Amino acid sequence: AQYHQGWKDMGVFHEIDAGCGAFLFVRREILEKLNGWDESYFFYGEDLDLCYRIKELGWKIVFFPDIDVLHYKGATSGLRKESMDITKKSDGENRIKVAGASIQAWKIFYEKFYKDKYPILITQLVLSGIKIKGLFRIFKFR
């Protein structure tokens, strides 16, 4: 639950590691310093990347409870059970493409931020684990 920090009181203003890309307010000056979103990501991961880079600049990411936003998780991909009643169910080809994109996002993120911080053996293990997870995910949607 680290990403969503669901154990925290959602009625209280608090610092978080990353916000959901479906609804983020970011200061223009920060986006300009970062040259905006990283377009290497096709689908998934770009919000985590942005938040990670914001924190690298020394800024904080905060949860602001006074605004309500309704986000239908999975509505764009058509993969999540929670949003099946409002979206068209994805066909097999699209499901595999979306699953692959999420795995590719993990790979991009690791290679961008962690690859040079760890020995090559660790990096190979992590990237192999991502690849194996991807194979399982793609197999799940076939």
Coordinates of N, CA, C and O in Angstrom, one line a residue:
A1 N 0.8 -1.2 0.0 CA 0.0 0.0 0.0 C 0.9 1.3 0.0 O 0.4 2.3 0.3
Q2 N 2.1 1.1 -0.3 CA 3.0 2.3 -0.3 C 2.6 3.4 -1.3 O 2.6 4.6 -1.0
Y3 N 2.2 2.9 -2.5 CA 1.9 3.9 -3.5 C 0.7 4.7 -3.1 O 0.7 5.9 -3.2
H4 N -0.4 4.1 -2.7 CA -1.7 4.8 -2.4 C -1.7 5.2 -0.9 O -2.5 6.1 -0.5
Q5 N -0.9 4.6 -0.1 CA -0.8 4.9 1.4 C -2.2 4.9 2.0 O -2.6 5.8 2.7
G6 N -2.9 3.9 1.7 CA -4.3 3.7 2.2 C -4.4 3.6 3.7 O -5.5 3.7 4.2
W7 N -3.4 3.4 4.4 CA -3.4 3.3 5.8 C -3.6 4.7 6.5 O -3.9 4.8 7.7
K8 N -3.3 5.7 5.7 CA -3.4 7.1 6.3 C -4.8 7.6 6.3 O -5.6 7.1 5.6
D9 N -5.1 8.5 7.2 CA -6.4 9.2 7.3 C -6.6 10.0 6.0 O -5.9 11.0 5.8
M10 N -7.6 9.6 5.2 CA -7.8 10.3 3.9 C -8.6 11.6 4.2 O -8.8 12.4 3.2
G11 N -8.9 12.0 5.4 CA -9.5 13.3 5.7 C -8.5 14.3 6.2 O -8.9 15.4 6.6
V12 N -7.2 14.0 6.1 CA -6.2 14.8 6.7 C -5.1 15.1 5.6 O -4.7 14.2 4.9
F13 N -4.7 16.4 5.5 CA -3.6 16.8 4.6 C -2.3 16.1 5.1 O -2.0 16.1 6.2
H14 N -1.6 15.4 4.1 CA -0.4 14.8 4.5 C 0.5 14.6 3.3 O 0.1 14.6 2.1
E15 N 1.8 14.4 3.5 CA 2.8 14.1 2.5 C 2.6 12.7 2.0 O 2.4 11.8 2.8
I16 N 2.8 12.5 0.7 CA 2.7 11.2 0.1 C 3.9 11.0 -0.9 O 4.6 12.0 -1.2
D17 N 4.2 9.8 -1.3 CA 5.3 9.6 -2.3 C 4.9 10.0 -3.7 O 5.8 10.4 -4.5
A18 N 3.7 9.7 -4.0 CA 3.3 9.9 -5.4 C 1.8 10.1 -5.5 O 1.1 9.4 -4.7
G19 N 1.3 10.9 -6.4 CA -0.1 11.0 -6.6 C -0.6 10.3 -7.8 O 0.2 10.0 -8.7
C20 N -1.9 10.1 -8.0 CA -2.4 9.5 -9.2 C -2.5 10.5 -10.3 O -2.9 11.6 -10.1
G21 N -2.0 10.1 -11.4 CA -1.9 11.0 -12.6 C -3.3 11.4 -13.1 O -3.4 12.4 -13.9
A22 N -4.3 10.8 -12.7 CA -5.7 11.2 -13.1 C -6.0 12.6 -12.6 O -6.9 13.2 -13.2
F23 N -5.4 13.0 -11.5 CA -5.7 14.3 -10.9 C -4.5 14.8 -10.1 O -4.3 14.4 -9.0
L24 N -3.7 15.6 -10.7 CA -2.5 16.2 -10.1 C -2.5 17.7 -10.3 O -2.7 18.1 -11.5
F25 N -2.2 18.5 -9.3 CA -1.9 19.9 -9.5 C -0.4 20.0 -9.3 O 0.2 19.5 -8.3
V26 N 0.3 20.6 -10.3 CA 1.7 20.8 -10.3 C 2.0 22.2 -10.6 O 1.5 22.8 -11.6
R27 N 2.9 22.9 -9.9 CA 3.3 24.2 -10.2 C 4.0 24.3 -11.6 O 4.8 23.4 -11.9
R28 N 3.6 25.3 -12.4 CA 4.2 25.4 -13.7 C 5.7 25.5 -13.6 O 6.4 24.9 -14.5
E29 N 6.3 26.2 -12.7 CA 7.7 26.3 -12.6 C 8.4 24.9 -12.4 O 9.5 24.7 -13.0
I30 N 7.7 24.0 -11.7 CA 8.3 22.7 -11.6 C 8.2 21.9 -12.9 O 9.2 21.3 -13.3
L31 N 7.1 22.0 -13.6 CA 6.9 21.3 -14.9 C 8.0 21.8 -15.9 O 8.5 21.1 -16.7
E32 N 8.2 23.1 -15.8 CA 9.2 23.7 -16.8 C 10.6 23.2 -16.4 O 11.3 22.9 -17.4
K33 N 10.9 23.2 -15.2 CA 12.3 22.6 -14.8 C 12.4 21.2 -15.2 O 13.5 20.8 -15.6
L34 N 11.4 20.4 -15.2 CA 11.4 19.0 -15.5 C 11.2 18.7 -17.0 O 11.2 17.6 -17.4
N35 N 10.9 19.8 -17.7 CA 10.5 19.6 -19.2 C 9.3 18.7 -19.3 O 9.1 17.9 -20.2
G36 N 8.3 18.9 -18.3 CA 7.1 18.2 -18.4 C 7.1 16.7 -18.2 O 8.0 16.2 -17.5
W37 N 6.1 16.0 -18.7 CA 6.0 14.6 -18.5 C 7.0 13.9 -19.4 O 7.4 14.4 -20.5
D38 N 7.5 12.7 -19.0 CA 8.4 11.9 -19.8 C 7.5 11.1 -20.8 O 6.8 10.2 -20.4
E39 N 7.7 11.4 -22.1 CA 6.9 10.7 -23.1 C 7.4 9.3 -23.5 O 6.8 8.7 -24.4
S40 N 8.4 8.8 -22.8 CA 8.9 7.5 -23.0 C 7.8 6.5 -22.6 O 7.8 5.3 -23.1
Y41 N 7.0 6.9 -21.7 CA 5.9 6.0 -21.2 C 4.7 6.0 -22.1 O 4.2 7.1 -22.4
F42 N 4.3 4.8 -22.5 CA 3.1 4.8 -23.4 C 1.8 4.8 -22.6 O 0.9 5.6 -22.8
F43 N 1.8 4.0 -21.5 CA 0.6 3.8 -20.7 C 1.0 3.3 -19.4 O 1.7 2.3 -19.3
Y44 N 0.7 4.0 -18.3 CA 1.1 3.7 -17.0 C 2.5 4.2 -16.7 O 3.4 4.3 -17.6
G45 N 2.8 4.6 -15.5 CA 4.1 5.0 -15.0 C 4.5 6.4 -15.1 O 5.4 6.9 -14.3
E46 N 3.9 7.2 -16.0 CA 4.3 8.5 -16.2 C 4.0 9.4 -14.9 O 4.7 10.3 -14.6
D47 N 3.0 9.1 -14.2 CA 2.7 9.8 -13.0 C 3.7 9.6 -11.9 O 4.2 10.5 -11.2
L48 N 4.1 8.3 -11.7 CA 5.1 8.0 -10.8 C 6.5 8.6 -11.1 O 7.2 9.1 -10.3
D49 N 6.8 8.6 -12.4 CA 8.0 9.2 -12.9 C 8.0 10.7 -12.6 O 9.0 11.3 -12.0
L50 N 6.9 11.4 -12.9 CA 6.8 12.8 -12.6 C 7.0 13.1 -11.1 O 7.7 14.0 -10.7
C51 N 6.3 12.4 -10.3 CA 6.4 12.6 -8.8 C 7.8 12.3 -8.3 O 8.3 13.0 -7.4
Y52 N 8.4 11.3 -8.8 CA 9.8 10.9 -8.4 C 10.7 12.1 -8.7 O 11.5 12.5 -7.9
R53 N 10.6 12.6 -9.9 CA 11.4 13.7 -10.4 C 11.1 15.0 -9.6 O 12.1 15.8 -9.2
I54 N 9.9 15.2 -9.2 CA 9.5 16.4 -8.4 C 10.2 16.3 -7.0 O 10.8 17.2 -6.5
K55 N 10.2 15.1 -6.4 CA 10.8 14.9 -5.1 C 12.3 15.0 -5.2 O 13.0 15.5 -4.3
E56 N 12.9 14.6 -6.4 CA 14.3 14.8 -6.6 C 14.8 16.3 -6.6 O 15.9 16.6 -6.2
L57 N 13.8 17.1 -7.0 CA 14.1 18.6 -7.0 C 14.0 19.2 -5.6 O 14.3 20.3 -5.3
G58 N 13.5 18.3 -4.6 CA 13.3 18.8 -3.3 C 11.9 19.3 -2.9 O 11.7 19.7 -1.8
W59 N 11.0 19.1 -3.8 CA 9.6 19.5 -3.5 C 8.9 18.3 -2.9 O 9.3 17.2 -2.9
K60 N 7.8 18.6 -2.2 CA 6.9 17.6 -1.6 C 5.7 17.3 -2.5 O 5.2 18.2 -3.2
I61 N 5.2 16.1 -2.3 CA 4.0 15.7 -2.9 C 3.0 15.6 -1.8 O 3.3 14.9 -0.8
V62 N 1.9 16.2 -1.9 CA 0.9 16.1 -0.7 C -0.5 15.7 -1.2 O -0.9 15.9 -2.3
F63 N -1.1 15.1 -0.3 CA -2.5 14.7 -0.5 C -3.4 15.8 0.2 O -3.2 16.2 1.3
F64 N -4.3 16.3 -0.6 CA -5.1 17.4 -0.2 C -6.6 16.9 -0.1 O -7.2 16.7 -1.1
P65 N -7.1 16.7 1.1 CA -8.4 16.0 1.2 C -9.6 16.9 1.0 O -10.7 16.3 0.9
D66 N -9.5 18.2 0.7 CA -10.6 19.0 0.6 C -11.3 19.0 -0.8 O -12.2 19.8 -1.0
I67 N -10.7 18.3 -1.7 CA -11.2 18.2 -3.1 C -11.6 16.7 -3.3 O -10.8 15.8 -3.1
D68 N -12.8 16.5 -3.8 CA -13.2 15.1 -4.2 C -13.1 14.9 -5.7 O -13.6 15.8 -6.5
V69 N -12.5 13.8 -6.1 CA -12.4 13.5 -7.5 C -12.8 12.1 -7.7 O -12.4 11.2 -6.9
L70 N -13.6 11.8 -8.6 CA -14.0 10.4 -8.9 C -13.2 9.9 -10.1 O -13.2 10.4 -11.2
H71 N -12.4 8.9 -9.8 CA -11.5 8.3 -10.8 C -11.9 6.8 -11.0 O -11.8 6.0 -10.1
Y72 N -12.4 6.5 -12.2 CA -12.7 5.1 -12.5 C -11.5 4.4 -12.9 O -11.1 4.4 -14.0
K73 N -10.8 3.7 -11.9 CA -9.6 3.0 -12.2 C -9.9 1.9 -13.3 O -10.8 1.1 -13.1
G74 N -9.1 1.9 -14.3 CA -9.2 0.8 -15.3 C -10.2 1.2 -16.4 O -10.3 0.4 -17.3
A75 N -10.8 2.3 -16.4 CA -11.8 2.6 -17.4 C -11.2 2.8 -18.8 O -11.7 2.4 -19.8
T76 N -10.0 3.3 -18.8 CA -9.3 3.5 -20.1 C -8.8 2.2 -20.7 O -9.0 2.0 -21.9
S77 N -8.3 1.4 -19.8 CA -7.7 0.1 -20.3 C -8.8 -0.9 -20.5 O -8.6 -1.8 -21.3
G78 N -9.9 -0.8 -19.8 CA -10.9 -1.9 -19.9 C -10.5 -3.2 -19.2 O -11.1 -4.2 -19.5
L79 N -9.6 -3.1 -18.3 CA -9.1 -4.4 -17.7 C -9.6 -4.6 -16.3 O -9.5 -5.7 -15.8
R80 N -10.0 -3.6 -15.6 CA -10.3 -3.7 -14.2 C -11.8 -4.1 -14.0 O -12.7 -3.5 -14.6
K81 N -12.0 -5.0 -13.1 CA -13.4 -5.4 -12.8 C -14.2 -4.3 -12.2 O -15.4 -4.2 -12.5
E82 N -13.6 -3.4 -11.4 CA -14.3 -2.3 -10.8 C -14.9 -1.3 -11.8 O -15.9 -0.6 -11.4
S83 N -14.4 -1.2 -13.0 CA -15.0 -0.3 -13.9 C -15.6 -0.9 -15.1 O -15.9 -0.2 -16.1
M84 N -15.9 -2.2 -15.1 CA -16.4 -2.9 -16.2 C -17.8 -2.4 -16.6 O -18.2 -2.4 -17.8
D85 N -18.6 -1.9 -15.6 CA -19.9 -1.4 -15.9 C -20.0 -0.1 -16.7 O -21.0 0.3 -17.2
I86 N -18.8 0.6 -16.8 CA -18.8 1.9 -17.4 C -17.9 1.9 -18.7 O -17.8 3.0 -19.3
T87 N -17.3 0.8 -19.0 CA -16.4 0.8 -20.1 C -16.6 -0.5 -20.9 O -17.2 -1.4 -20.5
K88 N -16.1 -0.4 -22.1 CA -16.2 -1.6 -23.0 C -15.1 -2.5 -22.6 O -14.0 -2.1 -22.5
K89 N -15.4 -3.8 -22.5 CA -14.4 -4.7 -22.2 C -13.4 -4.8 -23.3 O -13.8 -4.9 -24.5
S90 N -12.1 -4.8 -23.0 CA -11.1 -4.9 -24.0 C -11.0 -6.3 -24.6 O -11.2 -7.3 -24.0
D91 N -10.7 -6.3 -25.9 CA -10.5 -7.5 -26.6 C -9.1 -8.1 -26.1 O -8.3 -7.4 -25.5
G92 N -8.8 -9.3 -26.5 CA -7.6 -10.0 -26.1 C -6.4 -9.2 -26.5 O -5.4 -9.1 -25.7
E93 N -6.3 -8.7 -27.7 CA -5.2 -8.1 -28.2 C -4.9 -6.8 -27.4 O -3.7 -6.5 -27.1
N94 N -5.9 -6.0 -27.2 CA -5.7 -4.8 -26.4 C -5.3 -5.1 -25.0 O -4.5 -4.4 -24.4
R95 N -5.9 -6.1 -24.4 CA -5.5 -6.5 -23.0 C -4.0 -6.8 -22.9 O -3.4 -6.4 -22.0
I96 N -3.5 -7.5 -23.9 CA -2.1 -7.9 -23.9 C -1.3 -6.7 -24.1 O -0.2 -6.5 -23.4
K97 N -1.7 -5.8 -25.0 CA -0.9 -4.5 -25.2 C -0.8 -3.7 -24.0 O 0.2 -3.2 -23.6
V98 N -2.0 -3.5 -23.3 CA -2.0 -2.7 -22.1 C -1.1 -3.4 -21.0 O -0.4 -2.7 -20.3
A99 N -1.3 -4.7 -20.8 CA -0.5 -5.4 -19.8 C 1.0 -5.2 -20.1 O 1.8 -5.0 -19.2
G100 N 1.4 -5.3 -21.4 CA 2.8 -5.2 -21.8 C 3.3 -3.7 -21.5 O 4.4 -3.5 -21.1
A101 N 2.4 -2.8 -21.7 CA 2.8 -1.4 -21.5 C 3.0 -1.1 -20.0 O 3.9 -0.4 -19.6
S102 N 2.3 -1.8 -19.1 CA 2.5 -1.6 -17.7 C 3.9 -2.2 -17.3 O 4.6 -1.6 -16.5
I103 N 4.2 -3.3 -17.9 CA 5.6 -3.9 -17.6 C 6.7 -3.0 -18.2 O 7.7 -2.8 -17.6
Q104 N 6.4 -2.5 -19.4 CA 7.4 -1.6 -20.0 C 7.7 -0.4 -19.1 O 8.8 0.1 -19.0
A105 N 6.6 0.1 -18.5 CA 6.7 1.3 -17.6 C 7.7 1.0 -16.4 O 8.5 1.8 -16.0
W106 N 7.5 -0.2 -15.9 CA 8.4 -0.6 -14.8 C 9.9 -0.6 -15.2 O 10.7 -0.2 -14.5
K107 N 10.1 -1.2 -16.4 CA 11.4 -1.3 -17.0 C 12.0 0.1 -17.2 O 13.1 0.4 -16.8
I108 N 11.2 1.0 -17.8 CA 11.7 2.4 -18.1 C 12.1 3.0 -16.7 O 13.1 3.7 -16.6
F109 N 11.2 2.9 -15.8 CA 11.4 3.6 -14.5 C 12.7 3.0 -13.8 O 13.5 3.8 -13.3
Y110 N 12.8 1.7 -13.8 CA 14.0 1.2 -13.1 C 15.3 1.6 -13.8 O 16.3 2.0 -13.2
E111 N 15.3 1.5 -15.2 CA 16.5 1.8 -15.9 C 16.8 3.3 -15.8 O 18.0 3.7 -15.7
K112 N 15.8 4.2 -15.7 CA 16.0 5.6 -15.6 C 16.6 6.0 -14.2 O 17.5 6.9 -14.1
F113 N 16.0 5.4 -13.1 CA 16.3 5.9 -11.8 C 17.2 5.0 -10.9 O 17.9 5.5 -10.0
Y114 N 17.3 3.7 -11.2 CA 18.0 2.8 -10.3 C 19.1 2.0 -11.0 O 20.0 1.5 -10.3
K115 N 19.1 1.9 -12.3 CA 20.1 1.0 -13.0 C 21.6 1.4 -12.5 O 22.4 0.5 -12.3
D116 N 21.9 2.6 -12.5 CA 23.3 3.0 -12.2 C 23.6 3.1 -10.7 O 24.7 3.3 -10.3
K117 N 22.6 2.8 -9.8 CA 22.8 2.8 -8.4 C 23.1 1.4 -7.8 O 23.5 1.3 -6.7
Y118 N 23.0 0.4 -8.6 CA 23.2 -1.0 -8.2 C 24.1 -1.7 -9.1 O 24.2 -1.4 -10.3
P119 N 24.8 -2.8 -8.5 CA 25.7 -3.6 -9.4 C 24.9 -4.2 -10.5 O 23.7 -4.5 -10.4
I120 N 25.6 -4.5 -11.6 CA 25.0 -5.1 -12.8 C 24.2 -6.4 -12.5 O 23.1 -6.6 -13.1
L121 N 24.7 -7.2 -11.6 CA 24.0 -8.4 -11.2 C 22.6 -8.1 -10.6 O 21.6 -8.8 -11.0
I122 N 22.5 -7.1 -9.8 CA 21.2 -6.8 -9.2 C 20.3 -6.2 -10.3 O 19.1 -6.6 -10.3
T123 N 20.8 -5.4 -11.2 CA 20.0 -4.8 -12.2 C 19.5 -6.0 -13.1 O 18.4 -6.0 -13.5
Q124 N 20.4 -6.9 -13.5 CA 19.9 -8.1 -14.3 C 18.8 -8.9 -13.6 O 17.9 -9.3 -14.2
L125 N 19.0 -9.1 -12.3 CA 18.0 -9.8 -11.5 C 16.6 -9.0 -11.5 O 15.6 -9.6 -11.8
V126 N 16.7 -7.7 -11.3 CA 15.5 -6.9 -11.3 C 14.8 -6.9 -12.7 O 13.6 -7.2 -12.8
L127 N 15.6 -6.7 -13.7 CA 15.0 -6.7 -15.1 C 14.5 -8.0 -15.5 O 13.4 -8.1 -16.1
S128 N 15.1 -9.1 -15.0 CA 14.6 -10.4 -15.3 C 13.3 -10.7 -14.5 O 12.4 -11.3 -15.1
G129 N 13.2 -10.2 -13.3 CA 12.0 -10.3 -12.5 C 10.8 -9.5 -13.2 O 9.7 -10.0 -13.3
I130 N 11.1 -8.4 -13.7 CA 10.1 -7.6 -14.4 C 9.7 -8.3 -15.7 O 8.5 -8.4 -16.0
K131 N 10.6 -8.9 -16.4 CA 10.3 -9.7 -17.6 C 9.4 -10.9 -17.3 O 8.4 -11.1 -17.9
I132 N 9.7 -11.6 -16.2 CA 8.9 -12.8 -15.8 C 7.5 -12.3 -15.4 O 6.5 -12.9 -15.7
K133 N 7.5 -11.3 -14.6 CA 6.2 -10.7 -14.2 C 5.3 -10.4 -15.4 O 4.1 -10.6 -15.5
G134 N 6.0 -9.8 -16.4 CA 5.3 -9.4 -17.6 C 4.8 -10.6 -18.4 O 3.6 -10.6 -18.9
L135 N 5.5 -11.7 -18.4 CA 5.1 -12.9 -19.1 C 3.8 -13.5 -18.4 O 2.9 -13.9 -19.0
F136 N 3.9 -13.5 -17.0 CA 2.7 -13.9 -16.3 C 1.5 -13.0 -16.5 O 0.4 -13.5 -16.7
R137 N 1.7 -11.7 -16.6 CA 0.6 -10.8 -16.8 C 0.0 -11.0 -18.2 O -1.2 -11.0 -18.3
I138 N 0.9 -11.1 -19.2 CA 0.4 -11.3 -20.5 C -0.4 -12.7 -20.7 O -1.4 -12.8 -21.3
F139 N 0.2 -13.7 -20.0 CA -0.4 -15.0 -20.0 C -1.8 -14.9 -19.4 O -2.8 -15.5 -19.9
K140 N -2.0 -14.2 -18.3 CA -3.2 -14.0 -17.6 C -4.3 -13.4 -18.6 O -5.5 -13.8 -18.5
F141 N -3.9 -12.5 -19.5 CA -4.9 -11.9 -20.4 C -5.1 -12.6 -21.7 O -5.8 -12.1 -22.6
R142 N -4.5 -13.7 -21.9 CA -4.6 -14.4 -23.2 C -5.9 -15.2 -23.1 O -6.4 -15.7 -22.2

